[in-house]
mmCIF file of C-alpha atoms in Angstrom:
data_model
loop_
_atom_site.group_PDB
_atom_site.id
_atom_site.type_symbol
_atom_site.label_atom_id
_atom_site.label_comp_id
_atom_site.label_asym_id
_atom_site.label_seq_id
_atom_site.Cartn_x
_atom_site.Cartn_y
_atom_site.Cartn_z
ATOM 1 C CA ASN H 1 -55.096 43.270 3.646
ATOM 2 C CA ALA H 2 -57.389 42.487 6.547
ATOM 3 C CA GLY H 3 -54.862 43.901 9.009
ATOM 4 C CA VAL H 4 -55.361 42.543 12.526
ATOM 5 C CA THR H 5 -58.428 40.407 13.155
ATOM 6 C CA GLN H 6 -59.747 38.959 16.387
ATOM 7 C CA THR H 7 -62.204 36.180 17.098
ATOM 8 C CA PRO H 8 -64.626 36.034 18.737
ATOM 9 C CA LYS H 9 -66.028 39.578 18.993
ATOM 10 C CA PHE H 10 -68.105 38.828 22.089
ATOM 11 C CA ARG H 11 -68.131 36.028 24.622
ATOM 12 C CA VAL H 12 -69.824 35.292 27.933
ATOM 13 C CA LEU H 13 -68.218 32.738 30.235
ATOM 14 C CA LYS H 14 -69.060 31.296 33.589
ATOM 15 C CA THR H 15 -66.464 31.369 36.358
ATOM 16 C CA GLY H 16 -64.046 28.501 35.934
ATOM 17 C CA GLN H 17 -64.614 27.978 32.233
ATOM 18 C CA SER H 18 -61.767 28.186 29.760
ATOM 19 C CA MET H 19 -61.483 29.794 26.365
ATOM 20 C CA THR H 20 -59.002 30.926 23.746
ATOM 21 C CA LEU H 21 -58.968 34.233 21.942
ATOM 22 C CA LEU H 22 -57.453 34.211 18.489
ATOM 23 C CA CYS H 23 -55.538 37.063 16.893
ATOM 24 C CA ALA H 24 -54.387 36.963 13.283
ATOM 25 C CA GLN H 25 -52.396 39.470 11.245
ATOM 26 C CA ASP H 26 -51.559 39.434 7.565
ATOM 27 C CA MET H 27 -48.883 42.134 7.579
ATOM 28 C CA ASN H 28 -45.930 39.814 8.228
ATOM 29 C CA HIS H 29 -45.280 41.547 11.557
ATOM 30 C CA GLU H 30 -42.770 40.080 13.961
ATOM 31 C CA TYR H 31 -44.172 41.551 17.164
ATOM 32 C CA MET H 32 -47.622 40.817 18.551
ATOM 33 C CA TYR H 33 -49.283 41.979 21.760
ATOM 34 C CA TRP H 34 -52.306 41.273 23.916
ATOM 35 C CA TYR H 35 -53.853 44.099 25.965
ATOM 36 C CA ARG H 36 -56.879 44.471 28.172
ATOM 37 C CA GLN H 37 -58.865 47.687 28.541
ATOM 38 C CA ASP H 38 -60.906 48.406 31.637
ATOM 39 C CA PRO H 39 -63.003 51.486 32.454
ATOM 40 C CA GLY H 40 -60.982 54.272 34.035
ATOM 41 C CA MET H 41 -57.684 52.552 33.295
ATOM 42 C CA GLY H 42 -55.280 52.712 30.411
ATOM 43 C CA LEU H 43 -54.736 49.675 28.252
ATOM 44 C CA ARG H 44 -52.491 47.197 30.016
ATOM 45 C CA LEU H 45 -50.125 44.788 28.340
ATOM 46 C CA ILE H 46 -50.817 41.136 29.203
ATOM 47 C CA HIS H 47 -48.290 39.231 27.106
ATOM 48 C CA TYR H 48 -46.343 39.860 23.951
ATOM 49 C CA SER H 49 -44.247 38.025 21.383
ATOM 50 C CA VAL H 50 -41.201 39.217 19.483
ATOM 51 C CA GLY H 51 -41.359 36.456 16.893
ATOM 52 C CA GLU H 52 -42.694 33.036 16.034
ATOM 53 C CA GLY H 53 -42.214 30.617 18.921
ATOM 54 C CA THR H 54 -41.517 33.351 21.506
ATOM 55 C CA THR H 55 -43.653 34.783 24.275
ATOM 56 C CA ALA H 56 -42.994 37.147 27.171
ATOM 57 C CA LYS H 57 -44.920 38.516 30.125
ATOM 58 C CA GLY H 58 -46.273 42.015 30.154
ATOM 59 C CA GLU H 59 -47.681 44.049 32.996
ATOM 60 C CA VAL H 60 -50.640 41.833 33.982
ATOM 61 C CA PRO H 61 -49.906 38.236 32.892
ATOM 62 C CA ASP H 62 -51.456 36.299 35.785
ATOM 63 C CA GLY H 63 -54.358 34.063 34.784
ATOM 64 C CA TYR H 64 -53.459 34.132 31.093
ATOM 65 C CA ASN H 65 -51.318 32.031 28.790
ATOM 66 C CA VAL H 66 -50.266 32.676 25.214
ATOM 67 C CA SER H 67 -48.812 30.839 22.270
ATOM 68 C CA ARG H 68 -47.257 31.933 18.986
ATOM 69 C CA LEU H 69 -46.906 28.763 16.961
ATOM 70 C CA LYS H 70 -47.281 30.577 13.665
ATOM 71 C CA LYS H 71 -45.969 34.025 12.848
ATOM 72 C CA GLN H 72 -49.383 35.332 11.849
ATOM 73 C CA ASN H 73 -51.293 34.059 14.894
ATOM 74 C CA PHE H 74 -51.154 34.934 18.584
ATOM 75 C CA LEU H 75 -53.466 33.059 20.935
ATOM 76 C CA LEU H 76 -54.549 34.209 24.388
ATOM 77 C CA GLY H 77 -55.871 31.537 26.727
ATOM 78 C CA LEU H 78 -57.839 31.750 29.943
ATOM 79 C CA GLU H 79 -57.605 28.415 31.734
ATOM 80 C CA SER H 80 -60.050 29.169 34.525
ATOM 81 C CA ALA H 81 -61.949 32.392 33.953
ATOM 82 C CA ALA H 82 -62.640 34.749 36.857
ATOM 83 C CA PRO H 83 -65.002 37.758 37.050
ATOM 84 C CA SER H 84 -61.910 39.997 37.323
ATOM 85 C CA GLN H 85 -61.090 39.009 33.751
ATOM 86 C CA THR H 86 -64.203 40.720 32.450
ATOM 87 C CA SER H 87 -62.736 43.228 30.043
ATOM 88 C CA VAL H 88 -62.222 44.213 26.441
ATOM 89 C CA TYR H 89 -59.205 42.457 24.961
ATOM 90 C CA PHE H 90 -57.204 43.943 22.146
ATOM 91 C CA CYS H 91 -54.539 42.371 20.028
ATOM 92 C CA ALA H 92 -51.921 44.448 18.241
ATOM 93 C CA SER H 93 -48.952 43.865 15.995
ATOM 94 C CA SER H 94 -45.930 45.770 14.779
ATOM 95 C CA PHE H 95 -43.197 45.071 12.257
ATOM 96 C CA GLU H 96 -40.519 45.565 14.864
ATOM 97 C CA GLY H 97 -40.477 46.835 18.441
ATOM 98 C CA GLY H 98 -39.906 50.425 17.406
ATOM 99 C CA ASN H 99 -42.604 50.568 14.790
ATOM 100 C CA GLU H 100 -46.193 51.661 15.154
ATOM 101 C CA GLN H 101 -48.661 49.202 16.541
ATOM 102 C CA PHE H 102 -51.780 48.210 14.627
ATOM 103 C CA PHE H 103 -54.763 47.102 16.650
ATOM 104 C CA GLY H 104 -57.558 44.643 16.118
ATOM 105 C CA PRO H 105 -61.240 45.490 16.767
ATOM 106 C CA GLY H 106 -61.302 43.889 20.207
ATOM 107 C CA THR H 107 -63.090 41.070 22.006
ATOM 108 C CA ARG H 108 -65.595 41.917 24.713
ATOM 109 C CA LEU H 109 -65.469 39.206 27.381
ATOM 110 C CA THR H 110 -67.849 38.905 30.302
ATOM 111 C CA VAL H 111 -67.218 36.391 33.069
ATOM 112 C CA LEU H 112 -70.222 35.704 35.283
ATOM 113 C CA LYS Y 1 -42.750 52.880 37.256
ATOM 114 C CA GLN Y 2 -43.815 54.769 34.152
ATOM 115 C CA GLU Y 3 -47.001 56.770 34.565
ATOM 116 C CA VAL Y 4 -48.788 58.438 31.676
ATOM 117 C CA THR Y 5 -51.268 61.242 32.263
ATOM 118 C CA GLN Y 6 -53.545 62.875 29.742
ATOM 119 C CA ILE Y 7 -55.128 66.230 30.418
ATOM 120 C CA PRO Y 8 -57.898 67.180 29.995
ATOM 121 C CA ALA Y 9 -59.969 64.032 30.446
ATOM 122 C CA ALA Y 10 -62.671 65.505 28.234
ATOM 123 C CA LEU Y 11 -62.861 68.429 25.860
ATOM 124 C CA SER Y 12 -65.697 69.974 23.905
ATOM 125 C CA VAL Y 13 -64.967 72.491 21.143
ATOM 126 C CA PRO Y 14 -66.878 74.110 18.284
ATOM 127 C CA GLU Y 15 -66.131 72.959 14.765
ATOM 128 C CA GLY Y 16 -63.199 74.737 13.127
ATOM 129 C CA GLU Y 17 -61.294 75.394 16.314
ATOM 130 C CA ASN Y 18 -57.636 74.432 16.671
ATOM 131 C CA LEU Y 19 -56.924 72.386 19.773
ATOM 132 C CA VAL Y 20 -54.118 70.768 21.743
ATOM 133 C CA LEU Y 21 -54.218 67.519 23.665
ATOM 134 C CA ASN Y 22 -51.579 66.833 26.286
ATOM 135 C CA CYS Y 23 -49.733 63.713 27.353
ATOM 136 C CA SER Y 24 -47.154 63.637 30.132
ATOM 137 C CA PHE Y 25 -44.960 60.778 31.291
ATOM 138 C CA THR Y 26 -42.747 60.310 34.331
ATOM 139 C CA ASP Y 27 -39.802 58.327 32.909
ATOM 140 C CA SER Y 28 -38.050 60.181 30.096
ATOM 141 C CA ALA Y 29 -36.049 57.117 28.972
ATOM 142 C CA ILE Y 30 -38.596 56.240 26.331
ATOM 143 C CA TYR Y 31 -38.220 54.302 23.099
ATOM 144 C CA ASN Y 32 -41.111 55.950 21.309
ATOM 145 C CA LEU Y 33 -44.521 57.553 21.841
ATOM 146 C CA GLN Y 34 -47.602 56.817 19.796
ATOM 147 C CA TRP Y 35 -50.907 58.669 19.518
ATOM 148 C CA PHE Y 36 -54.123 56.772 18.800
ATOM 149 C CA ARG Y 37 -57.781 57.535 18.379
ATOM 150 C CA GLN Y 38 -60.488 55.209 19.607
ATOM 151 C CA ASP Y 39 -64.093 55.441 18.516
ATOM 152 C CA PRO Y 40 -66.766 54.055 20.867
ATOM 153 C CA GLY Y 41 -66.815 50.260 20.853
ATOM 154 C CA LYS Y 42 -63.955 50.106 18.376
ATOM 155 C CA GLY Y 43 -60.270 49.308 18.324
ATOM 156 C CA LEU Y 44 -57.435 51.812 18.302
ATOM 157 C CA THR Y 45 -56.342 53.581 15.148
ATOM 158 C CA SER Y 46 -52.740 54.738 14.976
ATOM 159 C CA LEU Y 47 -52.349 58.448 14.269
ATOM 160 C CA LEU Y 48 -48.698 59.310 14.751
ATOM 161 C CA LEU Y 49 -45.566 57.623 16.056
ATOM 162 C CA ILE Y 50 -42.650 59.666 17.375
ATOM 163 C CA GLN Y 51 -39.324 57.966 17.975
ATOM 164 C CA SER Y 52 -37.269 59.076 20.971
ATOM 165 C CA SER Y 53 -34.807 60.867 18.662
ATOM 166 C CA GLN Y 54 -37.537 62.907 16.952
ATOM 167 C CA ARG Y 55 -39.144 66.164 18.015
ATOM 168 C CA GLU Y 56 -42.346 66.057 16.002
ATOM 169 C CA GLN Y 57 -44.395 64.241 13.407
ATOM 170 C CA THR Y 58 -47.105 65.547 11.116
ATOM 171 C CA SER Y 59 -49.950 63.906 9.253
ATOM 172 C CA GLY Y 60 -52.527 66.081 7.547
ATOM 173 C CA ARG Y 61 -54.209 68.279 10.177
ATOM 174 C CA LEU Y 62 -52.394 66.502 12.994
ATOM 175 C CA ASN Y 63 -49.071 67.435 14.505
ATOM 176 C CA ALA Y 64 -47.495 65.648 17.445
ATOM 177 C CA SER Y 65 -44.512 66.963 19.358
ATOM 178 C CA LEU Y 66 -42.238 65.292 21.856
ATOM 179 C CA ASP Y 67 -40.122 66.848 24.594
ATOM 180 C CA LYS Y 68 -38.406 64.010 26.407
ATOM 181 C CA SER Y 69 -36.597 66.190 28.909
ATOM 182 C CA SER Y 70 -39.847 67.585 30.266
ATOM 183 C CA GLY Y 71 -41.751 64.315 29.810
ATOM 184 C CA ARG Y 72 -44.400 65.801 27.553
ATOM 185 C CA SER Y 73 -46.048 65.265 24.205
ATOM 186 C CA THR Y 74 -48.786 67.293 22.566
ATOM 187 C CA LEU Y 75 -51.183 66.445 19.779
ATOM 188 C CA TYR Y 76 -52.291 69.474 17.819
ATOM 189 C CA ILE Y 77 -55.433 69.197 15.714
ATOM 190 C CA ALA Y 78 -56.016 71.992 13.238
ATOM 191 C CA ALA Y 79 -59.440 73.087 12.037
ATOM 192 C CA SER Y 80 -61.321 70.469 14.028
ATOM 193 C CA GLN Y 81 -64.256 68.634 12.434
ATOM 194 C CA PRO Y 82 -67.164 66.651 13.917
ATOM 195 C CA GLY Y 83 -65.509 63.501 12.541
ATOM 196 C CA ASP Y 84 -62.588 64.129 14.899
ATOM 197 C CA SER Y 85 -64.853 63.307 17.847
ATOM 198 C CA ALA Y 86 -63.289 60.306 19.580
ATOM 199 C CA THR Y 87 -61.083 59.400 22.506
ATOM 200 C CA TYR Y 88 -57.410 60.139 21.939
ATOM 201 C CA LEU Y 89 -54.831 57.962 23.663
ATOM 202 C CA CYS Y 90 -51.099 58.272 23.983
ATOM 203 C CA ALA Y 91 -48.832 55.306 24.624
ATOM 204 C CA VAL Y 92 -45.227 55.357 25.752
ATOM 205 C CA LYS Y 93 -42.898 52.482 25.022
ATOM 206 C CA ILE Y 94 -39.639 51.761 26.793
ATOM 207 C CA GLY Y 95 -37.207 48.985 26.046
ATOM 208 C CA GLY Y 96 -36.263 47.524 22.722
ATOM 209 C CA GLY Y 97 -35.759 44.214 21.024
ATOM 210 C CA GLY Y 98 -36.861 41.389 23.274
ATOM 211 C CA TYR Y 99 -38.045 43.642 26.068
ATOM 212 C CA GLN Y 100 -41.202 45.641 25.596
ATOM 213 C CA LYS Y 101 -43.057 47.764 28.104
ATOM 214 C CA VAL Y 102 -45.913 49.935 26.935
ATOM 215 C CA THR Y 103 -47.856 52.320 29.144
ATOM 216 C CA PHE Y 104 -51.072 53.934 27.963
ATOM 217 C CA GLY Y 105 -52.791 57.024 29.227
ATOM 218 C CA ILE Y 106 -56.504 56.896 30.002
ATOM 219 C CA GLY Y 107 -57.225 59.250 27.128
ATOM 220 C CA THR Y 108 -58.900 62.547 26.307
ATOM 221 C CA LYS Y 109 -62.467 62.329 25.086
ATOM 222 C CA LEU Y 110 -62.954 64.949 22.388
ATOM 223 C CA GLN Y 111 -66.291 66.217 21.165
ATOM 224 C CA VAL Y 112 -66.377 68.589 18.201
ATOM 225 C CA ILE Y 113 -69.696 70.382 17.991
ATOM 226 C CA PRO Y 114 -71.031 71.254 14.520
#
């Protein structure tokens, strides 16, 4: 099992550009999450999904959109990137809401 | 609003020492609490998950306890090793089913000196 994988690992964008981060899990987990991690702050939940075709807002959803068209994939989109979105993005999954979360290796995004 | 605090922010200990990391939270109506380790430039690795109905969980040299009434959890590491050097994070989840809210602490950076 590959677990949770994320692509790309690194990306540099210019302000206003768009991009999509891909998260894939092969553990047949129902729940998937997107977090961002910034220096001096705890990880913050952006969006999450409790099953295929569902999405919900987390703590910091503004400027991001997500889609869960397939159970194994959770996409995070930035329509118009801003410097404030410079961060490390982590995807996670869990079998159910009460189970442990498994994290991907992260995507380091810089917005100039 | 749930707030999660981890003290100390950094800790340096000699190899072989037993140590305790602390995590406190303000809202005791939690669903579960999870401890992670994070190595520099890497993702998070799950260490232990404690459900709200549990008091402790153990895995190898690690033992995590939970006291909901006082809003505290501790991670005990026995016989520390240089390979334990990492940042340790706790995360508190409230809600269930379709509603999920997870709050992370900033972490404790542990250095185990050979």
